[in-house]
DNA sequence: TTTTAACTTGTCCAGATGGTCAACTTAACC
DNA sequence: GGTTAAGTTGACCATCTGGACAAGTTAAAA
């Protein structure tokens, strides 16, 4: 990758990173292209060269995030042992809360706000992901590895708890005396969520 | 309450209700006073008569929500039996997800976005609430009623799971074939969360 | 070297934004 | 019934918004 290719790649990367931060603070409507441009260190017109509209950019940011989550969830199928699978999945998800804190927030804002963009571009990917995971949990139940729980509600519970540490980072920081929960606490957090889940579902 | 008093009360109520909806869709920056006025069925200038600035209105909406949550959590102290207390609290929280769906979303957006307003006006109330609840859980642990768990993380877990059904209603709806989880499912949801919590903490 | 397509950016614009204000109506108190 | 304070509202404004565009620069192909 040289010359123009590299320039294109660098610029889009810079723009998406900046957009992720601004969208995560203000949501789609509240974010301004100027602010995104400033954070990216590029003129506003340049943003519009790579992403014709604000919405195009927003969609790209959301697609990136879902792709990463779907990737995270692959690990769910990595083991036939639900304990290992749950722990691996939660662990990855929590890691990402710390290493890529803005991504999940953009998603959260989009969904909370009613998912206008979501509806058109992301619905089917999410549904597919969800169906697959439910099927896996139900398989474990059939195999007698898990208690007979509602797979969907269990998935929501795991989702909710892991998301919390990313999305509500600000709230947990306030409660933790203004000190961010760092990567050092992540093992503790993971273990806590996993314990709760396992005691709930392992026979 | 007659005449002017009633007028004032009616108008502020209408405005706050409308604001709650708009803020929950667009966040603080994305919401416009015009849109709030339209939803409230009042001229924009009238909004500014009761709430001089957009931020004044926003703060009021957030304060209302926190007040309700603090009220919800009173029930936590209503019983010495943690099982009864947890069930009552989760149940109330989930009820509110259905009866007042916008409130929690405004809060979520504020916190996710970094809590500028939160910081100044709501921090201390939240901290006080949190400390009290942790103390109660720790008391139960000392009394041997609960397993030795980290009270703070347990509180986060309960918080996250209950919030999920309010904040991510849109996502759960998509997954549920476009059909909203109605008040009819609320018992099921409550029982699911409570079971997970109880299996995790009851000795 | 010339040509061409990709990229950059300062400038501009129609429409929207939060908020003001002055003219007005309503209801309560003397 | 007259005075006053509370409430209403259309018109207005400085500023900001997403986006268009034309004049430029860069780098790769001919």
Tab-separated table of C-alpha atoms (C1' of nucleotides) in Angstrom:
chain	number	residue	atom	x	y	z
A	1	UNK	CA	0.000	0.000	0.000
A	2	UNK	CA	1.686	3.175	-1.167
A	3	UNK	CA	0.951	6.735	-2.229
A	4	UNK	CA	-2.695	7.505	-2.787
A	5	UNK	CA	-3.886	4.239	-1.297
A	6	UNK	CA	-2.134	4.980	1.949
A	7	UNK	CA	-3.429	8.531	2.008
A	8	UNK	CA	-6.981	7.301	1.593
A	9	UNK	CA	-6.577	4.688	4.267
A	10	UNK	CA	-4.980	7.112	6.728
A	11	UNK	CA	-7.610	9.763	6.223
A	12	UNK	CA	-10.633	7.493	6.520
A	13	UNK	CA	-9.109	5.962	9.653
A	14	UNK	CA	-8.554	9.382	11.209
A	15	UNK	CA	-12.076	10.457	10.330
A	16	UNK	CA	-13.777	7.332	11.649
A	17	UNK	CA	-11.817	7.477	14.901
A	18	UNK	CA	-12.739	11.087	15.427
A	19	UNK	CA	-16.343	10.479	14.445
A	20	UNK	CA	-16.609	7.624	16.932
A	21	UNK	CA	-15.584	9.946	19.736
A	22	UNK	CA	-17.865	12.802	18.792
A	23	UNK	CA	-20.886	10.624	18.036
A	24	UNK	CA	-20.397	8.862	21.351
A	25	UNK	CA	-20.565	12.186	23.164
A	26	UNK	CA	-23.390	13.896	21.315
A	27	UNK	CA	-25.268	11.287	19.324
A	28	UNK	CA	-25.977	11.566	15.623
A	29	UNK	CA	-28.024	14.763	15.662
A	30	UNK	CA	-25.906	16.505	18.265
A	31	UNK	CA	-22.550	15.816	16.645
A	32	UNK	CA	-21.301	18.368	14.135
A	33	UNK	CA	-19.135	17.675	11.136
A	34	UNK	CA	-16.956	20.617	12.090
A	35	UNK	CA	-16.207	19.099	15.492
A	36	UNK	CA	-15.382	15.765	13.891
A	37	UNK	CA	-13.108	17.501	11.391
A	38	UNK	CA	-11.293	19.389	14.141
A	39	UNK	CA	-10.719	16.219	16.160
A	40	UNK	CA	-9.473	14.451	13.037
A	41	UNK	CA	-7.173	17.387	12.277
A	42	UNK	CA	-8.606	17.841	8.786
A	43	UNK	CA	-10.616	20.550	7.062
A	44	UNK	CA	-14.354	19.968	7.100
A	45	UNK	CA	-14.528	19.761	3.323
A	46	UNK	CA	-12.149	16.834	3.443
A	47	UNK	CA	-14.553	14.872	5.604
A	48	UNK	CA	-17.222	15.371	2.969
A	49	UNK	CA	-14.865	14.169	0.294
A	50	UNK	CA	-14.555	10.728	1.879
A	51	UNK	CA	-18.041	10.583	3.356
A	52	UNK	CA	-20.526	12.549	1.252
A	53	UNK	CA	-22.993	12.988	4.109
A	54	UNK	CA	-22.875	12.933	7.882
A	55	UNK	CA	-25.151	9.907	7.776
A	56	UNK	CA	-22.786	7.973	5.497
A	57	UNK	CA	-20.057	8.464	8.062
A	58	UNK	CA	-22.334	7.488	10.915
A	59	UNK	CA	-23.407	4.278	9.183
A	60	UNK	CA	-19.780	3.342	8.614
A	61	UNK	CA	-18.951	3.855	12.271
A	62	UNK	CA	-21.857	1.649	13.352
A	63	UNK	CA	-21.019	-1.069	10.852
A	64	UNK	CA	-17.436	-1.170	12.132
A	65	UNK	CA	-18.680	-1.674	15.660
A	66	UNK	CA	-21.123	-4.455	14.857
A	67	UNK	CA	-18.451	-6.218	12.839
A	68	UNK	CA	-16.172	-6.178	15.857
A	69	UNK	CA	-18.869	-7.536	18.153
A	70	UNK	CA	-19.774	-10.291	15.775
A	71	UNK	CA	-16.110	-11.140	15.710
A	72	UNK	CA	-15.983	-11.127	19.528
A	73	UNK	CA	-18.846	-13.567	19.609
A	74	UNK	CA	-17.114	-16.115	17.394
A	75	UNK	CA	-15.369	-17.258	20.511
A	76	UNK	CA	-18.737	-18.375	21.782
A	77	UNK	CA	-18.443	-21.332	19.435
A	78	UNK	CA	-14.825	-21.995	20.328
A	79	UNK	CA	-15.634	-24.508	23.058
A	80	UNK	CA	-18.283	-27.096	23.811
A	81	UNK	CA	-17.908	-26.256	27.461
A	82	UNK	CA	-20.333	-23.437	28.253
A	83	UNK	CA	-18.237	-22.315	31.200
A	84	UNK	CA	-15.202	-21.774	29.019
A	85	UNK	CA	-17.274	-20.180	26.272
A	86	UNK	CA	-19.073	-17.741	28.579
A	87	UNK	CA	-15.858	-16.729	30.284
A	88	UNK	CA	-14.064	-16.171	27.010
A	89	UNK	CA	-16.879	-14.118	25.591
A	90	UNK	CA	-17.400	-11.914	28.633
A	91	UNK	CA	-13.681	-11.435	28.924
A	92	UNK	CA	-13.348	-10.221	25.356
A	93	UNK	CA	-16.302	-7.938	25.662
A	94	UNK	CA	-14.956	-6.329	28.830
A	95	UNK	CA	-11.497	-5.974	27.267
A	96	UNK	CA	-13.082	-3.962	24.499
A	97	UNK	CA	-14.816	-1.728	27.029
A	98	UNK	CA	-11.396	-0.501	27.990
A	99	UNK	CA	-9.517	-0.633	24.717
A	100	UNK	CA	-12.212	0.867	22.513
A	101	UNK	CA	-14.497	2.758	24.829
A	102	UNK	CA	-16.334	4.916	22.306
A	103	UNK	CA	-17.569	2.231	19.946
A	104	UNK	CA	-20.104	0.714	22.240
A	105	UNK	CA	-21.378	4.131	23.281
A	106	UNK	CA	-22.248	5.129	19.746
A	107	UNK	CA	-24.219	1.937	19.363
A	108	UNK	CA	-25.986	2.474	22.661
A	109	UNK	CA	-26.999	6.008	21.726
A	110	UNK	CA	-28.294	4.877	18.374
A	111	UNK	CA	-30.417	2.120	19.875
A	112	UNK	CA	-31.673	4.239	22.767
A	113	UNK	CA	-32.642	7.003	20.378
A	114	UNK	CA	-34.800	4.680	18.356
A	115	UNK	CA	-32.413	3.281	15.805
A	116	UNK	CA	-33.318	5.099	12.621
A	117	UNK	CA	-30.076	4.186	10.911
A	118	UNK	CA	-29.888	0.877	12.669
A	119	UNK	CA	-33.184	-0.190	11.180
A	120	UNK	CA	-32.050	0.070	7.599
A	121	UNK	CA	-28.448	-1.077	7.764
A	122	UNK	CA	-27.862	-3.291	10.775
A	123	UNK	CA	-31.055	-5.113	11.618
A	124	UNK	CA	-30.387	-8.292	9.676
A	125	UNK	CA	-26.807	-8.723	10.930
A	126	UNK	CA	-27.951	-8.358	14.507
A	127	UNK	CA	-30.789	-10.832	14.080
A	128	UNK	CA	-28.533	-13.432	12.552
A	129	UNK	CA	-26.007	-13.027	15.330
A	130	UNK	CA	-28.708	-13.339	17.959
A	131	UNK	CA	-30.281	-16.446	16.461
A	132	UNK	CA	-26.956	-18.232	16.305
A	133	UNK	CA	-26.128	-17.515	19.925
A	134	UNK	CA	-29.549	-18.588	21.143
A	135	UNK	CA	-29.223	-21.815	19.229
A	136	UNK	CA	-25.886	-22.537	20.871
A	137	UNK	CA	-27.295	-21.946	24.352
A	138	UNK	CA	-30.295	-24.136	23.608
A	139	UNK	CA	-28.009	-26.873	22.363
A	140	UNK	CA	-26.161	-26.800	25.678
A	141	UNK	CA	-29.477	-27.062	27.472
A	142	UNK	CA	-30.493	-30.069	25.396
A	143	UNK	CA	-27.147	-31.665	26.169
A	144	UNK	CA	-27.926	-31.218	29.824
A	145	UNK	CA	-25.001	-28.859	30.320
A	146	UNK	CA	-27.172	-25.945	31.403
A	147	UNK	CA	-30.279	-25.543	33.453
A	148	UNK	CA	-33.440	-24.988	31.441
A	149	UNK	CA	-33.326	-21.222	31.150
A	150	UNK	CA	-34.710	-18.890	28.548
A	151	UNK	CA	-31.791	-18.440	26.163
A	152	UNK	CA	-32.911	-15.020	24.998
A	153	UNK	CA	-33.199	-13.565	28.487
A	154	UNK	CA	-29.857	-15.056	29.409
A	155	UNK	CA	-28.284	-13.422	26.401
A	156	UNK	CA	-29.840	-10.086	27.362
A	157	UNK	CA	-28.446	-10.442	30.862
A	158	UNK	CA	-24.913	-11.066	29.641
A	159	UNK	CA	-25.215	-8.316	27.119
A	160	UNK	CA	-26.536	-5.843	29.665
A	161	UNK	CA	-23.882	-6.520	32.265
A	162	UNK	CA	-20.951	-6.334	29.875
A	163	UNK	CA	-22.270	-3.253	28.117
A	164	UNK	CA	-22.763	-1.496	31.412
A	165	UNK	CA	-19.055	-1.135	32.021
A	166	UNK	CA	-18.528	0.420	28.618
A	167	UNK	CA	-21.598	2.596	28.237
A	168	UNK	CA	-21.951	3.786	31.816
A	169	UNK	CA	-18.245	4.213	32.390
A	170	UNK	CA	-18.872	7.749	33.511
A	171	UNK	CA	-21.318	6.637	36.200
A	172	UNK	CA	-19.056	3.903	37.510
A	173	UNK	CA	-16.220	6.414	37.620
A	174	UNK	CA	-18.254	8.824	39.734
A	175	UNK	CA	-19.132	6.013	42.119
A	176	UNK	CA	-15.497	4.886	42.214
A	177	UNK	CA	-14.385	8.256	43.662
A	178	UNK	CA	-13.723	9.801	40.268
A	179	UNK	CA	-11.218	7.088	39.493
A	180	UNK	CA	-11.711	5.134	36.272
A	181	UNK	CA	-12.060	1.398	36.545
A	182	UNK	CA	-8.853	0.455	34.780
A	183	UNK	CA	-7.751	-2.552	32.836
A	184	UNK	CA	-6.363	-3.871	36.157
A	185	UNK	CA	-9.892	-4.363	37.468
A	186	UNK	CA	-11.063	-6.109	34.345
A	187	UNK	CA	-10.312	-9.619	35.649
A	188	UNK	CA	-12.323	-8.860	38.752
A	189	UNK	CA	-15.228	-7.560	36.681
A	190	UNK	CA	-15.174	-10.498	34.301
A	191	UNK	CA	-15.064	-12.998	37.144
A	192	UNK	CA	-17.965	-11.292	38.825
A	193	UNK	CA	-20.215	-11.403	35.779
A	194	UNK	CA	-19.191	-14.950	34.901
A	195	UNK	CA	-19.848	-16.174	38.444
A	196	UNK	CA	-23.313	-14.675	38.396
A	197	UNK	CA	-24.101	-16.240	35.046
A	198	UNK	CA	-22.658	-19.642	35.910
A	199	UNK	CA	-24.423	-19.948	39.242
A	200	UNK	CA	-27.577	-19.047	37.388
A	201	UNK	CA	-27.315	-21.602	34.619
A	202	UNK	CA	-24.870	-24.395	35.423
A	203	UNK	CA	-26.586	-27.407	36.866
B	1	UNK	CA	-55.073	24.678	43.078
B	2	UNK	CA	-56.986	27.033	40.811
B	3	UNK	CA	-56.440	29.585	38.045
B	4	UNK	CA	-52.874	30.641	37.493
B	5	UNK	CA	-51.458	27.943	39.714
B	6	UNK	CA	-53.162	25.273	37.649
B	7	UNK	CA	-52.064	26.864	34.399
B	8	UNK	CA	-48.474	26.873	35.584
B	9	UNK	CA	-48.674	23.288	36.714
B	10	UNK	CA	-50.308	22.101	33.491
B	11	UNK	CA	-47.827	23.876	31.273
B	12	UNK	CA	-44.695	22.760	33.078
B	13	UNK	CA	-46.036	19.189	33.096
B	14	UNK	CA	-46.724	19.290	29.342
B	15	UNK	CA	-43.287	20.743	28.667
B	16	UNK	CA	-41.407	18.255	30.819
B	17	UNK	CA	-43.264	15.310	29.299
B	18	UNK	CA	-42.522	16.500	25.793
B	19	UNK	CA	-38.908	17.273	26.670
B	20	UNK	CA	-38.443	13.800	28.115
B	21	UNK	CA	-39.480	12.275	24.806
B	22	UNK	CA	-37.380	14.503	22.602
B	23	UNK	CA	-34.284	14.361	24.804
B	24	UNK	CA	-34.610	10.568	24.907
B	25	UNK	CA	-34.514	10.442	21.120
B	26	UNK	CA	-31.822	12.989	20.332
B	27	UNK	CA	-29.902	13.680	23.509
B	28	UNK	CA	-29.307	17.163	24.870
B	29	UNK	CA	-27.414	18.638	21.947
B	30	UNK	CA	-29.546	16.998	19.293
B	31	UNK	CA	-32.901	17.988	20.735
B	32	UNK	CA	-34.338	21.312	19.608
B	33	UNK	CA	-36.561	23.579	21.643
B	34	UNK	CA	-38.845	23.938	18.641
B	35	UNK	CA	-39.433	20.191	18.510
B	36	UNK	CA	-40.133	20.099	22.232
B	37	UNK	CA	-42.561	22.987	21.863
B	38	UNK	CA	-44.385	21.274	19.000
B	39	UNK	CA	-44.742	18.038	20.939
B	40	UNK	CA	-45.995	19.974	23.962
B	41	UNK	CA	-48.452	21.870	21.756
B	42	UNK	CA	-47.138	25.237	22.866
B	43	UNK	CA	-45.290	28.094	21.157
B	44	UNK	CA	-41.547	27.971	21.539
B	45	UNK	CA	-41.487	31.270	23.417
B	46	UNK	CA	-43.718	29.748	26.053
B	47	UNK	CA	-41.163	27.046	26.771
B	48	UNK	CA	-38.590	29.726	27.416
B	49	UNK	CA	-40.973	31.490	29.755
B	50	UNK	CA	-41.062	28.518	32.124
B	51	UNK	CA	-37.523	27.304	31.491
B	52	UNK	CA	-35.217	30.179	30.564
B	53	UNK	CA	-32.689	27.941	28.821
B	54	UNK	CA	-32.694	24.517	27.199
B	55	UNK	CA	-30.271	23.396	29.880
B	56	UNK	CA	-32.599	24.472	32.702
B	57	UNK	CA	-35.284	22.258	31.207
B	58	UNK	CA	-32.877	19.391	30.752
B	59	UNK	CA	-31.704	19.561	34.343
B	60	UNK	CA	-35.291	19.491	35.556
B	61	UNK	CA	-36.053	16.399	33.491
B	62	UNK	CA	-33.017	14.584	34.888
B	63	UNK	CA	-33.800	15.582	38.455
B	64	UNK	CA	-37.321	14.216	38.094
B	65	UNK	CA	-35.968	10.889	36.922
B	66	UNK	CA	-33.410	10.487	39.679
B	67	UNK	CA	-36.062	11.385	42.235
B	68	UNK	CA	-38.257	8.590	40.945
B	69	UNK	CA	-35.431	6.068	41.045
B	70	UNK	CA	-34.472	7.020	44.550
B	71	UNK	CA	-38.098	6.544	45.440
B	72	UNK	CA	-38.118	3.113	43.749
B	73	UNK	CA	-35.150	2.087	45.793
B	74	UNK	CA	-36.826	2.875	49.126
B	75	UNK	CA	-38.445	-0.521	48.807
B	76	UNK	CA	-34.987	-2.002	49.134
B	77	UNK	CA	-35.213	-1.234	52.830
B	78	UNK	CA	-38.766	-2.524	53.135
B	79	UNK	CA	-37.761	-6.016	54.137
B	80	UNK	CA	-34.984	-7.740	56.056
B	81	UNK	CA	-35.298	-10.635	53.664
B	82	UNK	CA	-32.986	-9.957	50.706
B	83	UNK	CA	-35.047	-12.191	48.442
B	84	UNK	CA	-38.177	-10.138	49.029
B	85	UNK	CA	-36.255	-6.879	48.777
B	86	UNK	CA	-34.504	-7.781	45.516
B	87	UNK	CA	-37.698	-9.020	43.928
B	88	UNK	CA	-39.626	-5.917	44.950
B	89	UNK	CA	-36.940	-3.596	43.655
B	90	UNK	CA	-36.421	-5.315	40.322
B	91	UNK	CA	-40.157	-5.545	39.850
B	92	UNK	CA	-40.639	-1.826	40.373
B	93	UNK	CA	-37.779	-0.947	38.120
B	94	UNK	CA	-39.118	-3.118	35.299
B	95	UNK	CA	-42.612	-1.725	35.779
B	96	UNK	CA	-41.197	1.724	35.192
B	97	UNK	CA	-39.509	0.526	32.006
B	98	UNK	CA	-42.954	0.056	30.571
B	99	UNK	CA	-44.905	2.841	32.210
B	100	UNK	CA	-42.331	5.591	31.788
B	101	UNK	CA	-40.072	4.468	28.981
B	102	UNK	CA	-38.427	7.779	28.132
B	103	UNK	CA	-37.151	8.738	31.546
B	104	UNK	CA	-34.475	6.135	31.791
B	105	UNK	CA	-33.326	6.794	28.241
B	106	UNK	CA	-32.613	10.444	28.920
B	107	UNK	CA	-30.513	9.446	31.882
B	108	UNK	CA	-28.670	6.834	29.865
B	109	UNK	CA	-27.863	9.291	27.093
B	110	UNK	CA	-26.603	11.847	29.571
B	111	UNK	CA	-24.313	9.359	31.290
B	112	UNK	CA	-23.084	7.785	28.062
B	113	UNK	CA	-22.324	11.198	26.615
B	114	UNK	CA	-20.106	12.064	29.547
B	115	UNK	CA	-22.481	13.617	32.019
B	116	UNK	CA	-21.747	17.328	31.789
B	117	UNK	CA	-24.985	18.271	33.480
B	118	UNK	CA	-24.979	15.218	35.658
B	119	UNK	CA	-21.679	16.229	37.184
B	120	UNK	CA	-22.909	19.513	38.577
B	121	UNK	CA	-26.454	18.689	39.620
B	122	UNK	CA	-26.858	14.986	40.289
B	123	UNK	CA	-23.565	13.563	41.448
B	124	UNK	CA	-24.145	13.852	45.176
B	125	UNK	CA	-27.659	12.374	45.104
B	126	UNK	CA	-26.445	9.386	43.145
B	127	UNK	CA	-23.507	8.807	45.458
B	128	UNK	CA	-25.666	8.934	48.536
B	129	UNK	CA	-28.153	6.487	47.003
B	130	UNK	CA	-25.357	4.116	46.033
B	131	UNK	CA	-23.688	4.151	49.429
B	132	UNK	CA	-26.934	3.342	51.191
B	133	UNK	CA	-27.695	0.375	48.969
B	134	UNK	CA	-24.199	-1.042	49.278
B	135	UNK	CA	-24.424	-0.761	53.024
B	136	UNK	CA	-27.685	-2.709	53.037
B	137	UNK	CA	-26.206	-5.501	50.930
B	138	UNK	CA	-23.132	-5.673	53.112
B	139	UNK	CA	-25.332	-5.883	56.196
B	140	UNK	CA	-27.078	-8.904	54.700
B	141	UNK	CA	-23.703	-10.478	54.035
B	142	UNK	CA	-22.599	-9.920	57.636
B	143	UNK	CA	-25.869	-11.458	58.814
B	144	UNK	CA	-25.023	-14.501	56.737
B	145	UNK	CA	-28.017	-14.027	54.493
B	146	UNK	CA	-25.946	-13.592	51.357
B	147	UNK	CA	-22.815	-15.094	49.968
B	148	UNK	CA	-19.712	-12.920	50.286
B	149	UNK	CA	-20.036	-10.971	47.046
B	150	UNK	CA	-18.825	-7.538	46.076
B	151	UNK	CA	-21.826	-5.335	46.832
B	152	UNK	CA	-20.902	-2.732	44.282
B	153	UNK	CA	-20.592	-5.173	41.405
B	154	UNK	CA	-23.844	-6.832	42.411
B	155	UNK	CA	-25.575	-3.488	42.345
B	156	UNK	CA	-24.142	-2.775	38.887
B	157	UNK	CA	-25.416	-6.133	37.667
B	158	UNK	CA	-28.955	-5.493	38.879
B	159	UNK	CA	-28.843	-1.987	37.528
B	160	UNK	CA	-27.569	-3.103	34.141
B	161	UNK	CA	-30.113	-5.853	33.671
B	162	UNK	CA	-33.105	-3.771	34.651
B	163	UNK	CA	-31.972	-0.769	32.651
B	164	UNK	CA	-31.478	-2.916	29.595
B	165	UNK	CA	-35.185	-3.464	29.105
B	166	UNK	CA	-35.870	0.241	29.241
B	167	UNK	CA	-32.913	1.690	27.389
B	168	UNK	CA	-32.514	-0.956	24.709
B	169	UNK	CA	-36.221	-1.454	24.170
B	170	UNK	CA	-35.715	-0.838	20.500
B	171	UNK	CA	-33.157	-3.616	20.213
B	172	UNK	CA	-35.241	-6.122	22.148
B	173	UNK	CA	-38.189	-5.231	19.924
B	174	UNK	CA	-36.217	-5.973	16.763
B	175	UNK	CA	-35.138	-9.300	18.190
B	176	UNK	CA	-38.712	-10.051	19.257
B	177	UNK	CA	-39.933	-9.881	15.632
B	178	UNK	CA	-40.766	-6.206	15.772
B	179	UNK	CA	-43.151	-6.817	18.641
B	180	UNK	CA	-42.657	-4.785	21.817
B	181	UNK	CA	-42.127	-6.675	25.021
B	182	UNK	CA	-45.335	-5.680	26.736
B	183	UNK	CA	-46.357	-5.348	30.329
B	184	UNK	CA	-47.598	-8.967	30.065
B	185	UNK	CA	-44.012	-10.186	29.827
B	186	UNK	CA	-42.852	-8.125	32.747
B	187	UNK	CA	-43.408	-10.884	35.314
B	188	UNK	CA	-41.346	-13.237	33.213
B	189	UNK	CA	-38.555	-10.669	32.871
B	190	UNK	CA	-38.565	-9.854	36.566
B	191	UNK	CA	-38.485	-13.512	37.548
B	192	UNK	CA	-35.602	-14.125	35.184
B	193	UNK	CA	-33.454	-11.343	36.579
B	194	UNK	CA	-34.334	-12.176	40.165
B	195	UNK	CA	-33.516	-15.864	39.670
B	196	UNK	CA	-30.124	-14.983	38.249
B	197	UNK	CA	-29.378	-12.642	41.129
B	198	UNK	CA	-30.641	-15.000	43.815
B	199	UNK	CA	-28.768	-18.027	42.549
B	200	UNK	CA	-25.704	-15.824	42.492
B	201	UNK	CA	-25.928	-14.514	46.040
B	202	UNK	CA	-28.225	-16.576	48.226
B	203	UNK	CA	-26.323	-19.134	50.219
C	1	DT	C1'	6.818	15.572	-19.941
C	2	DT	C1'	2.197	15.698	-20.432
C	3	DT	C1'	-2.218	14.097	-19.045
C	4	DT	C1'	-5.433	12.652	-15.935
C	5	DA	C1'	-7.660	11.253	-11.920
C	6	DA	C1'	-7.406	11.432	-6.961
C	7	DC	C1'	-7.145	14.392	-3.257
C	8	DT	C1'	-7.211	19.098	-0.645
C	9	DT	C1'	-9.267	23.185	1.062
C	10	DG	C1'	-11.008	28.196	1.501
C	11	DT	C1'	-15.238	30.242	0.641
C	12	DC	C1'	-19.913	30.427	0.356
C	13	DC	C1'	-25.052	29.540	1.356
C	14	DA	C1'	-29.859	28.427	2.527
C	15	DG	C1'	-31.931	26.850	6.369
C	16	DA	C1'	-32.098	25.899	11.252
C	17	DT	C1'	-30.695	27.029	16.092
C	18	DG	C1'	-31.385	28.957	21.023
C	19	DG	C1'	-32.858	32.802	22.843
C	20	DT	C1'	-34.920	37.889	23.135
C	21	DC	C1'	-38.451	41.155	23.160
C	22	DA	C1'	-42.349	43.958	22.971
C	23	DA	C1'	-47.158	43.834	22.429
C	24	DC	C1'	-50.801	41.370	24.122
C	25	DT	C1'	-54.391	38.619	27.156
C	26	DT	C1'	-55.800	36.689	31.435
C	27	DA	C1'	-56.754	36.221	36.291
C	28	DA	C1'	-56.163	37.790	41.090
C	29	DC	C1'	-56.223	41.327	44.534
C	30	DC	C1'	-57.488	46.131	46.303
D	1	DG	C1'	-63.704	48.450	38.140
D	2	DG	C1'	-59.084	49.459	38.021
D	3	DT	C1'	-54.397	48.031	38.839
D	4	DT	C1'	-50.884	44.814	38.695
D	5	DA	C1'	-48.494	40.682	38.078
D	6	DA	C1'	-48.516	36.301	35.604
D	7	DG	C1'	-48.835	34.140	31.380
D	8	DT	C1'	-48.924	34.102	26.000
D	9	DT	C1'	-47.055	34.608	21.545
D	10	DG	C1'	-45.528	36.272	16.763
D	11	DA	C1'	-41.646	38.385	14.946
D	12	DC	C1'	-36.940	38.866	15.075
D	13	DC	C1'	-31.684	37.970	15.336
D	14	DA	C1'	-26.820	36.554	15.652
D	15	DT	C1'	-24.768	32.368	15.180
D	16	DC	C1'	-24.166	27.827	13.612
D	17	DT	C1'	-25.503	23.842	10.568
D	18	DG	C1'	-24.543	20.339	6.684
D	19	DG	C1'	-23.152	20.511	2.433
D	20	DA	C1'	-21.710	22.477	-2.421
D	21	DC	C1'	-18.185	24.045	-5.277
D	22	DA	C1'	-14.407	25.804	-7.757
D	23	DA	C1'	-9.654	26.521	-7.753
D	24	DG	C1'	-5.886	24.352	-6.384
D	25	DT	C1'	-2.154	20.393	-5.391
D	26	DT	C1'	-0.339	15.742	-5.721
D	27	DA	C1'	1.073	11.434	-7.687
D	28	DA	C1'	0.647	7.824	-10.888
D	29	DA	C1'	0.047	6.366	-15.736
D	30	DA	C1'	1.045	7.472	-20.844
